[in-house]
Amino acid sequence: MVLGVLIGVGEAFFPGRTTNVQRLWLHLPPAPAWPNGFSLVMGTLVDPLSALVLIVVTVVGFLVVLYSIGYMHQDRGLARYYAEIQLFLAAMSALVLANNLLEFFLFWELVGVCSYFLIGFYYERPSAASAAKEAFLVTRVGDVMFLLGIFILFDLYSGAGAAGGWAANGFVFVHNGAPYLQGLQSHSTLATIAGIMILGGAAGKSAQFPLHVWLPDAMEGPTTVSALIHAATMVAAGVYLLAITSVFIGFTAFDDLLIVAIGGFTAFFAATMAVVHADIKRVVAYSTISQLGYMVLAIGAGFTSVGLYHLFTHAFFKALLFLAAGSVIHAVGTQDLFKMGGLRRTMPLTATAFAVGGLALAGIPPFAGFWSKDDILASVYSVLGAHPDYWPFFLLALAAVFLTAYYIFRAWFLAFSGEHPRAASLPHAHEGPWTMQVPLVVLSALAIGAGLLGFLPGIAHLLGHGSALSGIANIPPVYGLPQIGLSAVSVGLAGAGILVAWRMWGNGRVFTLAETSAAQPVRRLLLNRYYMKAAYDWVGAGAVYTVARAADFVDVYVIDGTVHGFERAFAAFSDRLRRIQSGVVSDYASYLVVGLLIVFAILLLVAPFVLDHLGGG
Amino acid sequence: MTAGLSEFGFLALSAALLAVGLFGVLTRRNFVLLLIAIEIAMNAAILNFVYFAGFAPTAASGLDGQATAVVLIGFAATEVAVGLAIVLALNRARGSINVAEATELKL
């Protein structure tokens, strides 16, 4: 962890020394038996991309582990918890440092399985166990697509021909000024499919539409896990995958449009669901999906470093929101927003921290989220002229700004404002121990300042200004009058969102939608998450179960039937055979004679015939 | 070749001895008669060795067949000795030397 921070910070402030350090710790050269001169390489690559994410992983990881000491102290199975968290952090760091796609995929799976373990930490609870399975299976859909994408890329880049035999190089990432795909436009159909597959992998990991269903359910895990894995780091791995793919491999124009579409749509889609939910963690989880959508949008529009900038700031303020929510849950023992209320009186630090995180999320200057989210909007806006088909997704993202501000402050007002909790049974709330307060303070500071860090020369270097990235990833556009106008619009939308939230939920008010209201069906649709989970369950239970039953039938009656048939036939045959063992010597002697006669018969009748016809002798 | 019997006669005698011996082995239930039948069948083999020794290319190699015959006579005697010992043990253990009754060794 300390090493990770050192590497990241070193990368930031001494770019000349550490930029693009490759270390190979395993290199199997091409062997004749391997196809197309493929070689296997394992190693680490520290470059601006990985250094930036490494800072996030290690800083947030450290704070979350510190927070866990206070938050988890009354849980059983702590050894398991810390072992899994450490395994996750190791795998996540290795994933970020991987220098080739195969190694990346290896650690990608490892963080996935850690996520599975930790969502299912309270495995005695059926809902937690099933959420863990759901997360594992849904991301598995993406993982299989990712693997297929690697296969296609291997096929495209193998041999000494295209792009200098990238696969023969063991998929090692090299900064050579341009993505590999630029030399491969002739294979654009396959390259497009490979891009879609990689997008599928990223969508599974980063919970983008239509593979987003697992992330809200993943909130069954401990809140610390939600903060670390399902807000700051692992879900960012999908965005990171898109980033390194766009830098080292490149996407075709169609892929870019698809990524923009998925990102923009998810940003809006997830925000709408966050509007109605009553579970504080789920609201924050939907906002994670929504914010990841912004990052995907930026990368699809070609602004890799802008997407990573948002990843960087988002990790801090989203971890802060989760840890503050965890602090509330720890104090009052429920996640239902409608039972809380007035908590700012008893938990002032948590209330402040959640407010800071909310302001950062909503994009109010000068909090962190403002800088990066505005960068994304301004970047996408700057290419709208060249890509008019990005317009709808830009507008969706802009609309999501309003929703984001609304739902996060709805949560804040419900939990913290007012005079007293709505449910009388709530225990007297109090702040957690210092191990829980210190991470809140540090993350609050980062949620305020992380956006401004982007203007530090070191971090700016990581984001591509004047570094190896600058030739590859578009850096944020220069701010002119349109961009400032756009900022004003987005800040205005966010302010409006907060204001609406205040009118409806502030000061202990509870807004109830009339039963006869025309908006009721919409509310139910949102509460049921657009029925997508139900649809997936239907597919799982209906279609897959039917196939499984058919397979089971074949297994039981055809395969097992054959096997058992052989078994029974042999058993019956040997049952007959054993009767000839009478124990009577003269019986054996007669078998001997029969055998002898058979041998004679073969020698006299068959052997001459065979020899004649085979020409032997 | 040897006076008295033709080539066919020798082989017929050998085959007849084998047939008689096999018949005895298959039909007798008395262990002693069984042993005698085995001796008869074995003599068919010994007779063949003696007879075909006459066809050897050299006199020295012809001795091989005759020597084998002498060794086999020794084997036959050994075998009878072992067989009779089994007969005695069987008689002592079961009071009978009927081979059809001695089936304890089957699985």
PDB file of C-alpha atoms in Angstrom, chain A residues 72-329:
ATOM      1  CA  MET A  72     -16.731  -4.123  11.581  1.00  0.00           C
ATOM      2  CA  HIS A  73     -15.611  -4.610  15.160  1.00  0.00           C
ATOM      3  CA  GLN A  74     -18.739  -6.462  16.240  1.00  0.00           C
ATOM      4  CA  ASP A  75     -18.881  -8.827  13.269  1.00  0.00           C
ATOM      5  CA  ARG A  76     -17.754 -12.406  13.284  1.00  0.00           C
ATOM      6  CA  GLY A  77     -15.378 -13.755  10.630  1.00  0.00           C
ATOM      7  CA  LEU A  78     -13.073 -10.750  10.697  1.00  0.00           C
ATOM      8  CA  ALA A  79     -10.041 -12.817   9.694  1.00  0.00           C
ATOM      9  CA  ARG A  80     -11.922 -13.835   6.571  1.00  0.00           C
ATOM     10  CA  TYR A  81     -12.951 -10.231   5.966  1.00  0.00           C
ATOM     11  CA  TYR A  82      -9.470  -8.777   6.199  1.00  0.00           C
ATOM     12  CA  ALA A  83      -7.919 -11.626   4.216  1.00  0.00           C
ATOM     13  CA  GLU A  84     -10.382 -11.039   1.395  1.00  0.00           C
ATOM     14  CA  ILE A  85      -9.941  -7.265   1.480  1.00  0.00           C
ATOM     15  CA  GLN A  86      -6.171  -7.639   1.304  1.00  0.00           C
ATOM     16  CA  LEU A  87      -6.439 -10.163  -1.504  1.00  0.00           C
ATOM     17  CA  PHE A  88      -8.687  -7.723  -3.312  1.00  0.00           C
ATOM     18  CA  LEU A  89      -6.283  -4.816  -2.858  1.00  0.00           C
ATOM     19  CA  ALA A  90      -3.358  -6.929  -4.059  1.00  0.00           C
ATOM     20  CA  ALA A  91      -5.304  -8.105  -7.083  1.00  0.00           C
ATOM     21  CA  MET A  92      -6.548  -4.611  -7.886  1.00  0.00           C
ATOM     22  CA  SER A  93      -3.045  -3.145  -7.703  1.00  0.00           C
ATOM     23  CA  ALA A  94      -1.737  -5.939  -9.892  1.00  0.00           C
ATOM     24  CA  LEU A  95      -4.571  -5.364 -12.359  1.00  0.00           C
ATOM     25  CA  VAL A  96      -3.679  -1.712 -12.605  1.00  0.00           C
ATOM     26  CA  LEU A  97      -0.002  -2.533 -13.031  1.00  0.00           C
ATOM     27  CA  ALA A  98      -0.482  -5.346 -15.543  1.00  0.00           C
ATOM     28  CA  ASN A  99       1.471  -4.765 -18.700  1.00  0.00           C
ATOM     29  CA  ASN A 100      -0.502  -6.974 -21.030  1.00  0.00           C
ATOM     30  CA  LEU A 101      -4.078  -7.982 -21.690  1.00  0.00           C
ATOM     31  CA  LEU A 102      -3.821 -11.584 -20.523  1.00  0.00           C
ATOM     32  CA  GLU A 103      -2.307 -10.636 -17.189  1.00  0.00           C
ATOM     33  CA  PHE A 104      -4.933  -7.921 -16.924  1.00  0.00           C
ATOM     34  CA  PHE A 105      -7.654 -10.499 -17.467  1.00  0.00           C
ATOM     35  CA  LEU A 106      -6.143 -12.778 -14.811  1.00  0.00           C
ATOM     36  CA  PHE A 107      -6.347 -10.135 -12.096  1.00  0.00           C
ATOM     37  CA  TRP A 108      -9.677  -8.926 -13.494  1.00  0.00           C
ATOM     38  CA  GLU A 109     -11.093 -12.330 -12.610  1.00  0.00           C
ATOM     39  CA  LEU A 110      -9.377 -12.243  -9.229  1.00  0.00           C
ATOM     40  CA  VAL A 111     -10.994  -8.942  -8.225  1.00  0.00           C
ATOM     41  CA  GLY A 112     -14.269 -10.378  -9.478  1.00  0.00           C
ATOM     42  CA  VAL A 113     -14.025 -13.367  -7.201  1.00  0.00           C
ATOM     43  CA  CYS A 114     -13.021 -11.148  -4.256  1.00  0.00           C
ATOM     44  CA  SER A 115     -16.102  -9.069  -4.949  1.00  0.00           C
ATOM     45  CA  TYR A 116     -18.147 -12.273  -4.870  1.00  0.00           C
ATOM     46  CA  PHE A 117     -16.626 -13.294  -1.530  1.00  0.00           C
ATOM     47  CA  LEU A 118     -17.181  -9.908   0.048  1.00  0.00           C
ATOM     48  CA  ILE A 119     -20.747  -9.342  -1.189  1.00  0.00           C
ATOM     49  CA  GLY A 120     -21.496 -12.715   0.326  1.00  0.00           C
ATOM     50  CA  PHE A 121     -19.691 -11.864   3.563  1.00  0.00           C
ATOM     51  CA  TYR A 122     -22.947 -12.239   5.505  1.00  0.00           C
ATOM     52  CA  TYR A 123     -23.521 -15.541   3.779  1.00  0.00           C
ATOM     53  CA  GLU A 124     -26.006 -16.705   6.418  1.00  0.00           C
ATOM     54  CA  ARG A 125     -28.431 -14.175   4.943  1.00  0.00           C
ATOM     55  CA  PRO A 126     -30.065 -15.697   1.843  1.00  0.00           C
ATOM     56  CA  SER A 127     -30.333 -12.276   0.199  1.00  0.00           C
ATOM     57  CA  ALA A 128     -26.581 -11.710   0.565  1.00  0.00           C
ATOM     58  CA  ALA A 129     -25.745 -15.142  -0.789  1.00  0.00           C
ATOM     59  CA  SER A 130     -28.011 -14.653  -3.771  1.00  0.00           C
ATOM     60  CA  ALA A 131     -26.700 -11.125  -4.394  1.00  0.00           C
ATOM     61  CA  ALA A 132     -23.164 -12.518  -4.450  1.00  0.00           C
ATOM     62  CA  LYS A 133     -24.179 -15.138  -6.959  1.00  0.00           C
ATOM     63  CA  GLU A 134     -26.002 -12.576  -9.052  1.00  0.00           C
ATOM     64  CA  ALA A 135     -22.983 -10.271  -9.105  1.00  0.00           C
ATOM     65  CA  PHE A 136     -20.725 -13.128 -10.065  1.00  0.00           C
ATOM     66  CA  LEU A 137     -22.966 -14.444 -12.818  1.00  0.00           C
ATOM     67  CA  VAL A 138     -23.834 -11.076 -14.364  1.00  0.00           C
ATOM     68  CA  THR A 139     -20.226  -9.938 -14.453  1.00  0.00           C
ATOM     69  CA  ARG A 140     -19.398 -13.362 -15.835  1.00  0.00           C
ATOM     70  CA  VAL A 141     -21.438 -12.538 -18.928  1.00  0.00           C
ATOM     71  CA  GLY A 142     -19.169  -9.563 -19.425  1.00  0.00           C
ATOM     72  CA  ASP A 143     -16.041 -11.545 -18.613  1.00  0.00           C
ATOM     73  CA  VAL A 144     -16.800 -14.129 -21.255  1.00  0.00           C
ATOM     74  CA  MET A 145     -17.285 -11.350 -23.791  1.00  0.00           C
ATOM     75  CA  PHE A 146     -13.986  -9.809 -22.705  1.00  0.00           C
ATOM     76  CA  LEU A 147     -12.218 -13.121 -23.176  1.00  0.00           C
ATOM     77  CA  LEU A 148     -13.757 -13.517 -26.626  1.00  0.00           C
ATOM     78  CA  GLY A 149     -12.536  -9.997 -27.382  1.00  0.00           C
ATOM     79  CA  ILE A 150      -9.012 -11.041 -26.410  1.00  0.00           C
ATOM     80  CA  PHE A 151      -9.284 -14.049 -28.708  1.00  0.00           C
ATOM     81  CA  ILE A 152     -10.384 -11.874 -31.612  1.00  0.00           C
ATOM     82  CA  LEU A 153      -7.583  -9.409 -30.927  1.00  0.00           C
ATOM     83  CA  PHE A 154      -5.137 -12.284 -30.792  1.00  0.00           C
ATOM     84  CA  ASP A 155      -6.365 -13.445 -34.154  1.00  0.00           C
ATOM     85  CA  LEU A 156      -6.176  -9.915 -35.591  1.00  0.00           C
ATOM     86  CA  TYR A 157      -2.738  -9.119 -34.315  1.00  0.00           C
ATOM     87  CA  SER A 158      -0.997 -12.463 -34.427  1.00  0.00           C
ATOM     88  CA  GLY A 159       1.860 -13.208 -36.739  1.00  0.00           C
ATOM     89  CA  ALA A 160       4.552 -10.889 -37.870  1.00  0.00           C
ATOM     90  CA  GLY A 161       2.218  -8.969 -40.157  1.00  0.00           C
ATOM     91  CA  ALA A 162      -0.328  -6.622 -38.733  1.00  0.00           C
ATOM     92  CA  ALA A 163       0.868  -4.016 -36.261  1.00  0.00           C
ATOM     93  CA  GLY A 164       4.175  -5.735 -35.798  1.00  0.00           C
ATOM     94  CA  GLY A 165       2.739  -8.908 -34.343  1.00  0.00           C
ATOM     95  CA  TRP A 166       1.245  -7.496 -31.199  1.00  0.00           C
ATOM     96  CA  ALA A 167       0.054 -10.916 -30.040  1.00  0.00           C
ATOM     97  CA  ALA A 168       3.519 -12.272 -30.716  1.00  0.00           C
ATOM     98  CA  ASN A 169       4.681  -9.621 -28.322  1.00  0.00           C
ATOM     99  CA  GLY A 170       2.522 -11.202 -25.624  1.00  0.00           C
ATOM    100  CA  PHE A 171      -0.110  -8.415 -25.786  1.00  0.00           C
ATOM    101  CA  VAL A 172       2.335  -6.127 -24.010  1.00  0.00           C
ATOM    102  CA  PHE A 173       1.196  -2.517 -23.886  1.00  0.00           C
ATOM    103  CA  VAL A 174       3.695  -0.182 -25.486  1.00  0.00           C
ATOM    104  CA  HIS A 175       3.371   3.563 -25.791  1.00  0.00           C
ATOM    105  CA  ASN A 176       4.274   4.106 -29.376  1.00  0.00           C
ATOM    106  CA  GLY A 177       2.264   7.190 -30.060  1.00  0.00           C
ATOM    107  CA  ALA A 178      -0.772   5.638 -31.690  1.00  0.00           C
ATOM    108  CA  PRO A 179      -3.237   2.871 -30.920  1.00  0.00           C
ATOM    109  CA  TYR A 180      -2.549  -0.361 -32.744  1.00  0.00           C
ATOM    110  CA  LEU A 181      -5.878  -0.318 -34.444  1.00  0.00           C
ATOM    111  CA  GLN A 182      -4.824   2.554 -36.670  1.00  0.00           C
ATOM    112  CA  GLY A 183      -2.842   0.127 -38.782  1.00  0.00           C
ATOM    113  CA  LEU A 184      -5.728  -2.277 -39.004  1.00  0.00           C
ATOM    114  CA  GLN A 185      -8.595  -0.471 -40.639  1.00  0.00           C
ATOM    115  CA  SER A 186      -8.874  -3.250 -43.197  1.00  0.00           C
ATOM    116  CA  HIS A 187     -10.126  -5.550 -40.467  1.00  0.00           C
ATOM    117  CA  SER A 188     -12.653  -3.064 -39.235  1.00  0.00           C
ATOM    118  CA  THR A 189     -15.533  -5.551 -38.919  1.00  0.00           C
ATOM    119  CA  LEU A 190     -13.568  -7.901 -36.689  1.00  0.00           C
ATOM    120  CA  ALA A 191     -12.026  -4.971 -34.872  1.00  0.00           C
ATOM    121  CA  THR A 192     -15.514  -3.578 -34.229  1.00  0.00           C
ATOM    122  CA  ILE A 193     -16.655  -6.906 -32.832  1.00  0.00           C
ATOM    123  CA  ALA A 194     -13.563  -7.075 -30.622  1.00  0.00           C
ATOM    124  CA  GLY A 195     -14.352  -3.574 -29.363  1.00  0.00           C
ATOM    125  CA  ILE A 196     -17.948  -4.559 -28.608  1.00  0.00           C
ATOM    126  CA  MET A 197     -16.707  -7.595 -26.701  1.00  0.00           C
ATOM    127  CA  ILE A 198     -14.336  -5.481 -24.629  1.00  0.00           C
ATOM    128  CA  LEU A 199     -17.117  -2.992 -24.045  1.00  0.00           C
ATOM    129  CA  GLY A 200     -19.227  -5.916 -22.834  1.00  0.00           C
ATOM    130  CA  GLY A 201     -16.539  -6.871 -20.336  1.00  0.00           C
ATOM    131  CA  ALA A 202     -16.275  -3.290 -19.131  1.00  0.00           C
ATOM    132  CA  ALA A 203     -20.064  -2.966 -18.894  1.00  0.00           C
ATOM    133  CA  GLY A 204     -20.251  -6.081 -16.747  1.00  0.00           C
ATOM    134  CA  LYS A 205     -17.561  -4.889 -14.368  1.00  0.00           C
ATOM    135  CA  SER A 206     -18.635  -1.256 -14.279  1.00  0.00           C
ATOM    136  CA  ALA A 207     -22.342  -2.112 -14.086  1.00  0.00           C
ATOM    137  CA  GLN A 208     -23.346  -0.331 -17.273  1.00  0.00           C
ATOM    138  CA  PHE A 209     -26.671  -0.895 -18.973  1.00  0.00           C
ATOM    139  CA  PRO A 210     -27.777  -3.658 -19.606  1.00  0.00           C
ATOM    140  CA  LEU A 211     -25.491  -5.494 -17.143  1.00  0.00           C
ATOM    141  CA  HIS A 212     -26.091  -3.011 -14.300  1.00  0.00           C
ATOM    142  CA  VAL A 213     -28.531  -5.128 -12.287  1.00  0.00           C
ATOM    143  CA  TRP A 214     -25.967  -6.656  -9.979  1.00  0.00           C
ATOM    144  CA  LEU A 215     -24.555  -3.482  -8.437  1.00  0.00           C
ATOM    145  CA  PRO A 216     -27.587  -2.340  -6.394  1.00  0.00           C
ATOM    146  CA  ASP A 217     -27.960  -5.863  -5.047  1.00  0.00           C
ATOM    147  CA  ALA A 218     -24.263  -5.961  -4.216  1.00  0.00           C
ATOM    148  CA  MET A 219     -25.118  -3.550  -1.399  1.00  0.00           C
ATOM    149  CA  GLU A 220     -25.877  -6.660   0.655  1.00  0.00           C
ATOM    150  CA  GLY A 221     -22.173  -6.728   1.503  1.00  0.00           C
ATOM    151  CA  PRO A 222     -20.667  -4.684   4.329  1.00  0.00           C
ATOM    152  CA  THR A 223     -20.742  -0.945   3.612  1.00  0.00           C
ATOM    153  CA  THR A 224     -16.965  -0.798   3.646  1.00  0.00           C
ATOM    154  CA  VAL A 225     -16.930  -3.284   0.808  1.00  0.00           C
ATOM    155  CA  SER A 226     -19.448  -1.195  -1.084  1.00  0.00           C
ATOM    156  CA  ALA A 227     -17.239   1.848  -0.603  1.00  0.00           C
ATOM    157  CA  LEU A 228     -14.020   0.173  -1.652  1.00  0.00           C
ATOM    158  CA  ILE A 229     -15.028  -2.342  -4.299  1.00  0.00           C
ATOM    159  CA  HIS A 230     -18.375  -1.193  -5.578  1.00  0.00           C
ATOM    160  CA  ALA A 231     -17.721   2.523  -5.656  1.00  0.00           C
ATOM    161  CA  ALA A 232     -14.069   3.446  -5.856  1.00  0.00           C
ATOM    162  CA  THR A 233     -11.988   0.666  -7.302  1.00  0.00           C
ATOM    163  CA  MET A 234     -13.310  -2.552  -8.810  1.00  0.00           C
ATOM    164  CA  VAL A 235     -16.187  -0.998 -10.714  1.00  0.00           C
ATOM    165  CA  ALA A 236     -13.692   1.522 -12.017  1.00  0.00           C
ATOM    166  CA  ALA A 237     -11.733  -1.390 -13.488  1.00  0.00           C
ATOM    167  CA  GLY A 238     -14.210  -1.529 -16.344  1.00  0.00           C
ATOM    168  CA  VAL A 239     -13.636   2.142 -17.088  1.00  0.00           C
ATOM    169  CA  TYR A 240      -9.922   1.560 -16.781  1.00  0.00           C
ATOM    170  CA  LEU A 241     -10.198  -1.289 -19.279  1.00  0.00           C
ATOM    171  CA  LEU A 242     -11.923   1.003 -21.748  1.00  0.00           C
ATOM    172  CA  ALA A 243      -9.232   3.608 -21.121  1.00  0.00           C
ATOM    173  CA  ILE A 244      -6.270   1.319 -21.757  1.00  0.00           C
ATOM    174  CA  THR A 245      -8.064  -0.191 -24.720  1.00  0.00           C
ATOM    175  CA  SER A 246      -8.615   3.208 -26.254  1.00  0.00           C
ATOM    176  CA  VAL A 247      -5.000   4.182 -25.609  1.00  0.00           C
ATOM    177  CA  PHE A 248      -3.247   0.987 -26.637  1.00  0.00           C
ATOM    178  CA  ILE A 249      -5.647  -0.667 -29.039  1.00  0.00           C
ATOM    179  CA  GLY A 250      -8.189   1.865 -30.173  1.00  0.00           C
ATOM    180  CA  PHE A 251     -11.862   1.616 -30.999  1.00  0.00           C
ATOM    181  CA  THR A 252     -13.554   1.900 -34.345  1.00  0.00           C
ATOM    182  CA  ALA A 253     -15.996   4.724 -34.951  1.00  0.00           C
ATOM    183  CA  PHE A 254     -18.987   2.452 -34.440  1.00  0.00           C
ATOM    184  CA  ASP A 255     -17.588   1.214 -31.119  1.00  0.00           C
ATOM    185  CA  ASP A 256     -17.087   4.797 -30.026  1.00  0.00           C
ATOM    186  CA  LEU A 257     -20.700   5.625 -30.773  1.00  0.00           C
ATOM    187  CA  LEU A 258     -21.842   2.509 -28.905  1.00  0.00           C
ATOM    188  CA  ILE A 259     -19.722   3.424 -25.881  1.00  0.00           C
ATOM    189  CA  VAL A 260     -21.051   6.966 -25.885  1.00  0.00           C
ATOM    190  CA  ALA A 261     -24.596   5.615 -26.152  1.00  0.00           C
ATOM    191  CA  ILE A 262     -24.214   3.164 -23.303  1.00  0.00           C
ATOM    192  CA  GLY A 263     -22.414   5.674 -21.112  1.00  0.00           C
ATOM    193  CA  GLY A 264     -24.848   8.523 -21.686  1.00  0.00           C
ATOM    194  CA  PHE A 265     -27.898   6.322 -21.406  1.00  0.00           C
ATOM    195  CA  THR A 266     -26.666   4.611 -18.235  1.00  0.00           C
ATOM    196  CA  ALA A 267     -25.850   7.946 -16.611  1.00  0.00           C
ATOM    197  CA  PHE A 268     -29.482   8.995 -17.022  1.00  0.00           C
ATOM    198  CA  PHE A 269     -31.133   5.603 -16.599  1.00  0.00           C
ATOM    199  CA  ALA A 270     -29.446   4.807 -13.269  1.00  0.00           C
ATOM    200  CA  ALA A 271     -30.121   8.319 -11.974  1.00  0.00           C
ATOM    201  CA  THR A 272     -33.863   7.896 -12.537  1.00  0.00           C
ATOM    202  CA  MET A 273     -33.898   4.749 -10.422  1.00  0.00           C
ATOM    203  CA  ALA A 274     -31.977   6.473  -7.633  1.00  0.00           C
ATOM    204  CA  VAL A 275     -34.788   9.019  -7.396  1.00  0.00           C
ATOM    205  CA  VAL A 276     -37.341   6.717  -5.783  1.00  0.00           C
ATOM    206  CA  HIS A 277     -35.416   4.188  -3.719  1.00  0.00           C
ATOM    207  CA  ALA A 278     -35.580   4.378   0.063  1.00  0.00           C
ATOM    208  CA  ASP A 279     -32.446   2.384   0.924  1.00  0.00           C
ATOM    209  CA  ILE A 280     -29.596   4.823   1.540  1.00  0.00           C
ATOM    210  CA  LYS A 281     -26.977   2.450   0.148  1.00  0.00           C
ATOM    211  CA  ARG A 282     -28.984   1.675  -2.959  1.00  0.00           C
ATOM    212  CA  VAL A 283     -29.385   5.356  -3.733  1.00  0.00           C
ATOM    213  CA  VAL A 284     -25.633   5.763  -3.555  1.00  0.00           C
ATOM    214  CA  ALA A 285     -25.162   2.578  -5.605  1.00  0.00           C
ATOM    215  CA  TYR A 286     -27.373   3.894  -8.413  1.00  0.00           C
ATOM    216  CA  SER A 287     -25.417   7.104  -8.368  1.00  0.00           C
ATOM    217  CA  THR A 288     -22.246   5.032  -8.795  1.00  0.00           C
ATOM    218  CA  ILE A 289     -23.694   3.412 -11.907  1.00  0.00           C
ATOM    219  CA  SER A 290     -24.711   6.820 -13.161  1.00  0.00           C
ATOM    220  CA  GLN A 291     -21.275   8.359 -12.571  1.00  0.00           C
ATOM    221  CA  LEU A 292     -19.551   5.390 -14.197  1.00  0.00           C
ATOM    222  CA  GLY A 293     -21.794   6.123 -17.152  1.00  0.00           C
ATOM    223  CA  TYR A 294     -20.272   9.610 -17.349  1.00  0.00           C
ATOM    224  CA  MET A 295     -16.768   8.136 -17.433  1.00  0.00           C
ATOM    225  CA  VAL A 296     -17.728   5.681 -20.157  1.00  0.00           C
ATOM    226  CA  LEU A 297     -19.308   8.521 -22.080  1.00  0.00           C
ATOM    227  CA  ALA A 298     -16.107  10.559 -21.926  1.00  0.00           C
ATOM    228  CA  ILE A 299     -13.923   7.654 -23.038  1.00  0.00           C
ATOM    229  CA  GLY A 300     -16.276   6.836 -25.891  1.00  0.00           C
ATOM    230  CA  ALA A 301     -16.123  10.421 -27.059  1.00  0.00           C
ATOM    231  CA  GLY A 302     -12.335  10.045 -27.185  1.00  0.00           C
ATOM    232  CA  PHE A 303     -11.420  11.841 -23.978  1.00  0.00           C
ATOM    233  CA  THR A 304      -9.697   9.069 -22.095  1.00  0.00           C
ATOM    234  CA  SER A 305      -7.915  11.300 -19.654  1.00  0.00           C
ATOM    235  CA  VAL A 306     -11.110  13.219 -18.882  1.00  0.00           C
ATOM    236  CA  GLY A 307     -12.849   9.948 -18.061  1.00  0.00           C
ATOM    237  CA  LEU A 308      -9.970   8.970 -15.799  1.00  0.00           C
ATOM    238  CA  TYR A 309     -10.048  12.399 -14.175  1.00  0.00           C
ATOM    239  CA  HIS A 310     -13.659  11.747 -13.213  1.00  0.00           C
ATOM    240  CA  LEU A 311     -12.702   8.247 -12.058  1.00  0.00           C
ATOM    241  CA  PHE A 312     -10.077   9.845  -9.832  1.00  0.00           C
ATOM    242  CA  THR A 313     -12.357  12.422  -8.214  1.00  0.00           C
ATOM    243  CA  HIS A 314     -15.387  10.127  -8.138  1.00  0.00           C
ATOM    244  CA  ALA A 315     -13.469   7.461  -6.201  1.00  0.00           C
ATOM    245  CA  PHE A 316     -12.890   9.878  -3.345  1.00  0.00           C
ATOM    246  CA  PHE A 317     -16.316  11.458  -3.046  1.00  0.00           C
ATOM    247  CA  LYS A 318     -18.186   8.212  -3.662  1.00  0.00           C
ATOM    248  CA  ALA A 319     -16.114   6.371  -1.061  1.00  0.00           C
ATOM    249  CA  LEU A 320     -16.878   9.314   1.234  1.00  0.00           C
ATOM    250  CA  LEU A 321     -20.618   8.993   0.591  1.00  0.00           C
ATOM    251  CA  PHE A 322     -20.533   5.281   1.261  1.00  0.00           C
ATOM    252  CA  LEU A 323     -18.482   5.613   4.414  1.00  0.00           C
ATOM    253  CA  ALA A 324     -20.782   8.373   5.668  1.00  0.00           C
ATOM    254  CA  ALA A 325     -23.779   6.179   4.867  1.00  0.00           C
ATOM    255  CA  GLY A 326     -22.015   3.355   6.686  1.00  0.00           C
ATOM    256  CA  SER A 327     -21.524   5.631   9.655  1.00  0.00           C
ATOM    257  CA  VAL A 328     -25.273   6.311   9.698  1.00  0.00           C
ATOM    258  CA  ILE A 329     -26.136   2.632   9.348  1.00  0.00           C
TER     259      ILE A 329
END
